[in-house]
Amino acid sequence: GAVVSQHPSRVICKSGTSVKIECRSLDFQATTMFWYRQFPKQSLMLMATSNEGSKATYEQGVEKDKFLINHASLTLSTLTVTSAHPEDSSFYICSARAPLTGDAGELFFGEGSRLTVL
Amino acid sequence: GQNIDQPTEMTATEGAIVQINCTYQTSGFNGLFWYQQHAGEAPTFLSYNVLDGLEEKGRFSSFLSRSKGYSYLLLKELQMKDSASYLCAAMDSNYQLIWGAGTKLIIKP
């Protein structure tokens, strides 16, 4: 199946700093990527849909200025958590949808990035 | 509104069979996904159903009834490594996934 790589897998930062997480589709072009946040023992919460070459679509309640998303190419989307605070500590996961043939639009997930803000 | 329901937790014995149920209500429907997620890891794809019926893939099978808004994931010959959370997700008319909260499956020897 398709491969999505996410980096870094773990990051610890000080409060007030910014952290960038990268999501790459390694063997297919992804015009759309998704960013999720997952709290312990809870389901995935969609934060935003990242569209190549255009602005991301944010879900209700997600701060656009805090969670900056850039989808500059067909294989790379980035999520930047700006001025991070301890409450931003979470597991962030990206996914990309395979082309709607064969895999029936299956979502492939990155490995996830665990952010800890001190 | 859109909603996915699945049990919070289930327990089963190694070597046995377990069925995890999922009911959904979505605006339009473009398929039902099952994902497996081990603690601290990202989800991995298990199955996709868009037509009624049973899809078998090794030890795992998935069933869909569109008229009932119902799906189940069947796991046979359970192994200890099957201990994980199983996420049900329905794709709506906008091709967005609506996620269930996940079913934590505990396998006992």
Tab-separated table of C-alpha atoms in Angstrom:
chain	number	residue	atom	x	y	z
A	1	GLY	CA	0.000	0.000	0.000
A	2	ALA	CA	0.859	3.655	-0.159
A	3	VAL	CA	3.266	5.158	2.361
A	4	VAL	CA	2.844	8.353	4.319
A	5	SER	CA	5.748	9.541	6.421
A	6	GLN	CA	5.431	11.992	9.278
A	7	HIS	CA	8.275	13.747	11.059
A	8	PRO	CA	9.216	14.231	13.833
A	9	SER	CA	7.659	11.337	15.732
A	10	ARG	CA	8.278	12.985	19.085
A	11	VAL	CA	9.016	16.575	19.975
A	12	ILE	CA	9.372	18.366	23.270
A	13	CYS	CA	9.392	22.139	23.288
A	14	LYS	CA	9.158	25.055	25.659
A	15	SER	CA	5.980	27.042	26.044
A	16	GLY	CA	5.843	29.935	23.591
A	17	THR	CA	7.912	28.314	20.869
A	18	SER	CA	6.670	27.055	17.500
A	19	VAL	CA	6.876	23.494	16.235
A	20	LYS	CA	6.630	22.282	12.642
A	21	ILE	CA	5.426	18.783	11.736
A	22	GLU	CA	5.897	17.431	8.232
A	23	CYS	CA	3.712	14.935	6.392
A	24	ARG	CA	4.914	13.390	3.145
A	25	SER	CA	3.295	10.963	0.738
A	26	LEU	CA	6.242	8.888	-0.446
A	27	ASP	CA	4.920	6.985	-3.429
A	28	PHE	CA	1.831	8.812	-4.587
A	29	GLN	CA	0.601	12.337	-5.138
A	30	ALA	CA	-1.853	13.571	-2.566
A	31	THR	CA	-3.881	16.594	-3.540
A	32	THR	CA	-5.607	16.376	-0.180
A	33	MET	CA	-4.107	15.638	3.206
A	34	PHE	CA	-5.810	15.652	6.583
A	35	TRP	CA	-4.537	16.670	9.994
A	36	TYR	CA	-5.951	15.057	13.124
A	37	ARG	CA	-5.437	15.507	16.805
A	38	GLN	CA	-5.960	12.675	19.236
A	39	PHE	CA	-6.230	12.956	22.988
A	40	PRO	CA	-5.521	9.904	25.146
A	41	LYS	CA	-8.181	7.222	24.851
A	42	GLN	CA	-10.219	9.329	22.462
A	43	SER	CA	-10.957	9.125	18.774
A	44	LEU	CA	-9.333	11.132	16.053
A	45	MET	CA	-10.473	14.720	15.799
A	46	LEU	CA	-10.184	16.240	12.344
A	47	MET	CA	-8.464	19.596	12.603
A	48	ALA	CA	-8.218	20.636	8.991
A	49	THR	CA	-8.158	19.514	5.405
A	50	SER	CA	-5.040	20.549	3.539
A	51	ASN	CA	-5.416	21.194	-0.179
A	52	GLU	CA	-2.398	21.492	-2.459
A	53	GLY	CA	-1.979	25.008	-3.746
A	54	SER	CA	-4.806	26.529	-1.745
A	55	LYS	CA	-5.749	27.445	1.785
A	56	ALA	CA	-6.552	24.741	4.268
A	57	THR	CA	-10.119	24.180	5.389
A	58	TYR	CA	-10.319	24.248	9.166
A	59	GLU	CA	-12.899	22.498	11.297
A	60	GLN	CA	-15.043	24.537	13.635
A	61	GLY	CA	-13.235	25.461	16.804
A	62	VAL	CA	-9.723	25.048	15.396
A	63	GLU	CA	-7.680	28.249	15.481
A	64	LYS	CA	-6.274	29.005	12.038
A	65	ASP	CA	-3.612	31.354	13.354
A	66	LYS	CA	-2.408	28.841	15.886
A	67	PHE	CA	-2.296	25.777	13.673
A	68	LEU	CA	-0.758	26.902	10.401
A	69	ILE	CA	-1.064	24.451	7.545
A	70	ASN	CA	0.869	24.645	4.310
A	71	HIS	CA	0.474	22.221	1.411
A	72	ALA	CA	3.101	23.498	-0.989
A	73	SER	CA	3.472	20.396	-3.123
A	74	LEU	CA	1.590	17.241	-4.028
A	75	THR	CA	3.695	15.234	-1.596
A	76	LEU	CA	4.190	17.526	1.382
A	77	SER	CA	1.949	19.187	3.931
A	78	THR	CA	3.177	20.875	7.099
A	79	LEU	CA	1.458	21.735	10.349
A	80	THR	CA	3.025	24.449	12.484
A	81	VAL	CA	1.852	24.840	16.046
A	82	THR	CA	2.621	28.463	16.834
A	83	SER	CA	3.307	29.806	20.319
A	84	ALA	CA	2.717	26.372	21.770
A	85	HIS	CA	1.242	25.983	25.240
A	86	PRO	CA	0.979	22.919	27.483
A	87	GLU	CA	-2.647	22.393	26.433
A	88	ASP	CA	-1.419	21.870	22.865
A	89	SER	CA	0.361	18.727	23.999
A	90	SER	CA	-1.216	15.918	22.026
A	91	PHE	CA	-0.754	13.258	19.379
A	92	TYR	CA	-0.982	14.826	15.918
A	93	ILE	CA	-1.582	12.553	12.947
A	94	CYS	CA	-1.680	13.290	9.247
A	95	SER	CA	-3.252	11.231	6.515
A	96	ALA	CA	-3.462	11.304	2.764
A	97	ARG	CA	-6.033	9.781	0.533
A	98	ALA	CA	-4.901	7.437	-2.206
A	99	PRO	CA	-6.320	8.144	-5.661
A	100	LEU	CA	-9.933	6.996	-5.956
A	101	THR	CA	-9.098	3.875	-7.901
A	102	GLY	CA	-8.287	0.439	-6.601
A	103	ASP	CA	-7.819	1.514	-2.999
A	104	ALA	CA	-11.310	3.046	-3.004
A	105	GLY	CA	-10.064	6.299	-1.582
A	106	GLU	CA	-8.375	4.591	1.346
A	107	LEU	CA	-6.695	6.858	3.840
A	108	PHE	CA	-3.076	6.195	4.689
A	109	PHE	CA	-1.796	7.577	7.934
A	110	GLY	CA	1.547	8.929	8.945
A	111	GLU	CA	3.193	7.524	12.042
A	112	GLY	CA	1.956	10.384	14.192
A	113	SER	CA	3.827	13.053	16.131
A	114	ARG	CA	3.645	13.280	19.883
A	115	LEU	CA	4.044	16.877	20.996
A	116	THR	CA	4.856	17.711	24.586
A	117	VAL	CA	4.923	21.371	25.551
A	118	LEU	CA	6.663	22.136	28.826
B	1	GLY	CA	-26.494	15.045	12.808
B	2	GLN	CA	-23.743	12.641	11.951
B	3	ASN	CA	-22.921	9.960	14.459
B	4	ILE	CA	-20.964	6.741	14.844
B	5	ASP	CA	-21.584	4.336	17.720
B	6	GLN	CA	-19.413	1.442	18.747
B	7	PRO	CA	-18.772	-0.241	22.097
B	8	THR	CA	-16.116	1.315	24.281
B	9	GLU	CA	-14.402	-1.887	25.300
B	10	MET	CA	-14.593	-5.629	24.677
B	11	THR	CA	-12.735	-8.600	26.120
B	12	ALA	CA	-12.088	-11.898	24.371
B	13	THR	CA	-9.948	-14.991	24.784
B	14	GLU	CA	-6.956	-15.914	22.670
B	15	GLY	CA	-7.999	-18.263	19.861
B	16	ALA	CA	-11.648	-17.228	20.029
B	17	ILE	CA	-13.807	-15.096	17.721
B	18	VAL	CA	-15.017	-11.567	18.457
B	19	GLN	CA	-17.438	-9.297	16.634
B	20	ILE	CA	-17.214	-5.521	17.004
B	21	ASN	CA	-20.373	-3.701	15.970
B	22	CYS	CA	-20.720	-0.204	14.569
B	23	THR	CA	-23.827	1.812	13.708
B	24	TYR	CA	-23.669	5.023	11.760
B	25	GLN	CA	-25.737	7.996	10.696
B	26	THR	CA	-24.237	10.244	8.050
B	27	SER	CA	-25.248	12.811	5.476
B	28	GLY	CA	-24.890	10.616	2.437
B	29	PHE	CA	-22.705	7.545	2.435
B	30	ASN	CA	-19.585	6.629	0.527
B	31	GLY	CA	-18.353	3.641	2.442
B	32	LEU	CA	-17.403	2.285	5.845
B	33	PHE	CA	-13.833	1.849	7.032
B	34	TRP	CA	-12.307	-0.139	9.847
B	35	TYR	CA	-8.908	0.781	11.250
B	36	GLN	CA	-6.734	-0.836	13.910
B	37	GLN	CA	-4.799	1.365	16.294
B	38	HIS	CA	-2.252	0.155	18.813
B	39	ALA	CA	-1.590	2.414	21.773
B	40	GLY	CA	0.678	5.305	20.864
B	41	GLU	CA	0.599	4.533	17.161
B	42	ALA	CA	-1.306	5.834	14.170
B	43	PRO	CA	-4.253	3.844	12.784
B	44	THR	CA	-3.694	1.210	10.119
B	45	PHE	CA	-6.269	0.298	7.494
B	46	LEU	CA	-8.149	-2.974	7.871
B	47	SER	CA	-11.134	-2.884	5.542
B	48	TYR	CA	-13.475	-0.879	3.375
B	49	ASN	CA	-17.110	-1.741	2.560
B	50	VAL	CA	-19.413	0.195	0.292
B	51	LEU	CA	-21.740	-2.587	-0.844
B	52	ASP	CA	-23.899	-4.754	1.399
B	53	GLY	CA	-22.375	-8.017	2.443
B	54	LEU	CA	-19.338	-9.631	3.935
B	55	GLU	CA	-15.747	-8.953	2.888
B	56	GLU	CA	-13.242	-11.512	4.114
B	57	LYS	CA	-9.541	-10.821	4.426
B	58	GLY	CA	-7.633	-13.518	6.252
B	59	ARG	CA	-8.574	-13.639	9.922
B	60	PHE	CA	-10.530	-10.402	9.625
B	61	SER	CA	-13.927	-9.943	7.969
B	62	SER	CA	-16.132	-6.890	7.702
B	63	PHE	CA	-19.864	-6.736	7.081
B	64	LEU	CA	-22.081	-3.891	5.934
B	65	SER	CA	-25.825	-3.331	5.824
B	66	ARG	CA	-26.548	0.062	4.295
B	67	SER	CA	-30.278	-0.142	4.942
B	68	LYS	CA	-29.631	-0.648	8.657
B	69	GLY	CA	-26.683	1.729	8.938
B	70	TYR	CA	-24.744	-1.128	10.491
B	71	SER	CA	-21.355	-2.741	10.149
B	72	TYR	CA	-19.311	-5.233	12.094
B	73	LEU	CA	-15.713	-6.333	12.169
B	74	LEU	CA	-15.180	-10.027	12.841
B	75	LEU	CA	-11.843	-11.228	14.143
B	76	LYS	CA	-11.148	-14.960	14.146
B	77	GLU	CA	-8.420	-17.021	15.818
B	78	LEU	CA	-7.591	-14.141	18.090
B	79	GLN	CA	-3.958	-13.533	18.902
B	80	MET	CA	-2.479	-11.459	21.708
B	81	LYS	CA	-1.205	-8.955	19.139
B	82	ASP	CA	-4.825	-8.213	18.196
B	83	SER	CA	-5.169	-6.280	21.452
B	84	ALA	CA	-5.751	-2.757	20.148
B	85	SER	CA	-8.426	-0.171	19.531
B	86	TYR	CA	-10.612	-0.689	16.487
B	87	LEU	CA	-11.969	2.448	14.866
B	88	CYS	CA	-15.074	2.516	12.708
B	89	ALA	CA	-15.389	5.427	10.278
B	90	ALA	CA	-18.090	6.274	7.753
B	91	MET	CA	-17.460	8.452	4.721
B	92	ASP	CA	-20.185	11.007	4.058
B	93	SER	CA	-21.348	12.583	0.819
B	94	ASN	CA	-18.448	15.057	0.924
B	95	TYR	CA	-15.966	12.198	1.230
B	96	GLN	CA	-15.175	13.212	4.798
B	97	LEU	CA	-14.630	10.502	7.392
B	98	ILE	CA	-16.798	10.528	10.478
B	99	TRP	CA	-14.963	8.633	13.207
B	100	GLY	CA	-16.265	6.497	16.017
B	101	ALA	CA	-14.555	6.732	19.396
B	102	GLY	CA	-13.027	3.303	18.954
B	103	THR	CA	-13.478	-0.058	20.657
B	104	LYS	CA	-10.665	-1.171	22.908
B	105	LEU	CA	-10.231	-4.916	22.482
B	106	ILE	CA	-8.533	-6.783	25.307
B	107	ILE	CA	-7.310	-10.300	24.566
B	108	LYS	CA	-6.780	-12.640	27.490
B	109	PRO	CA	-4.704	-15.830	27.381
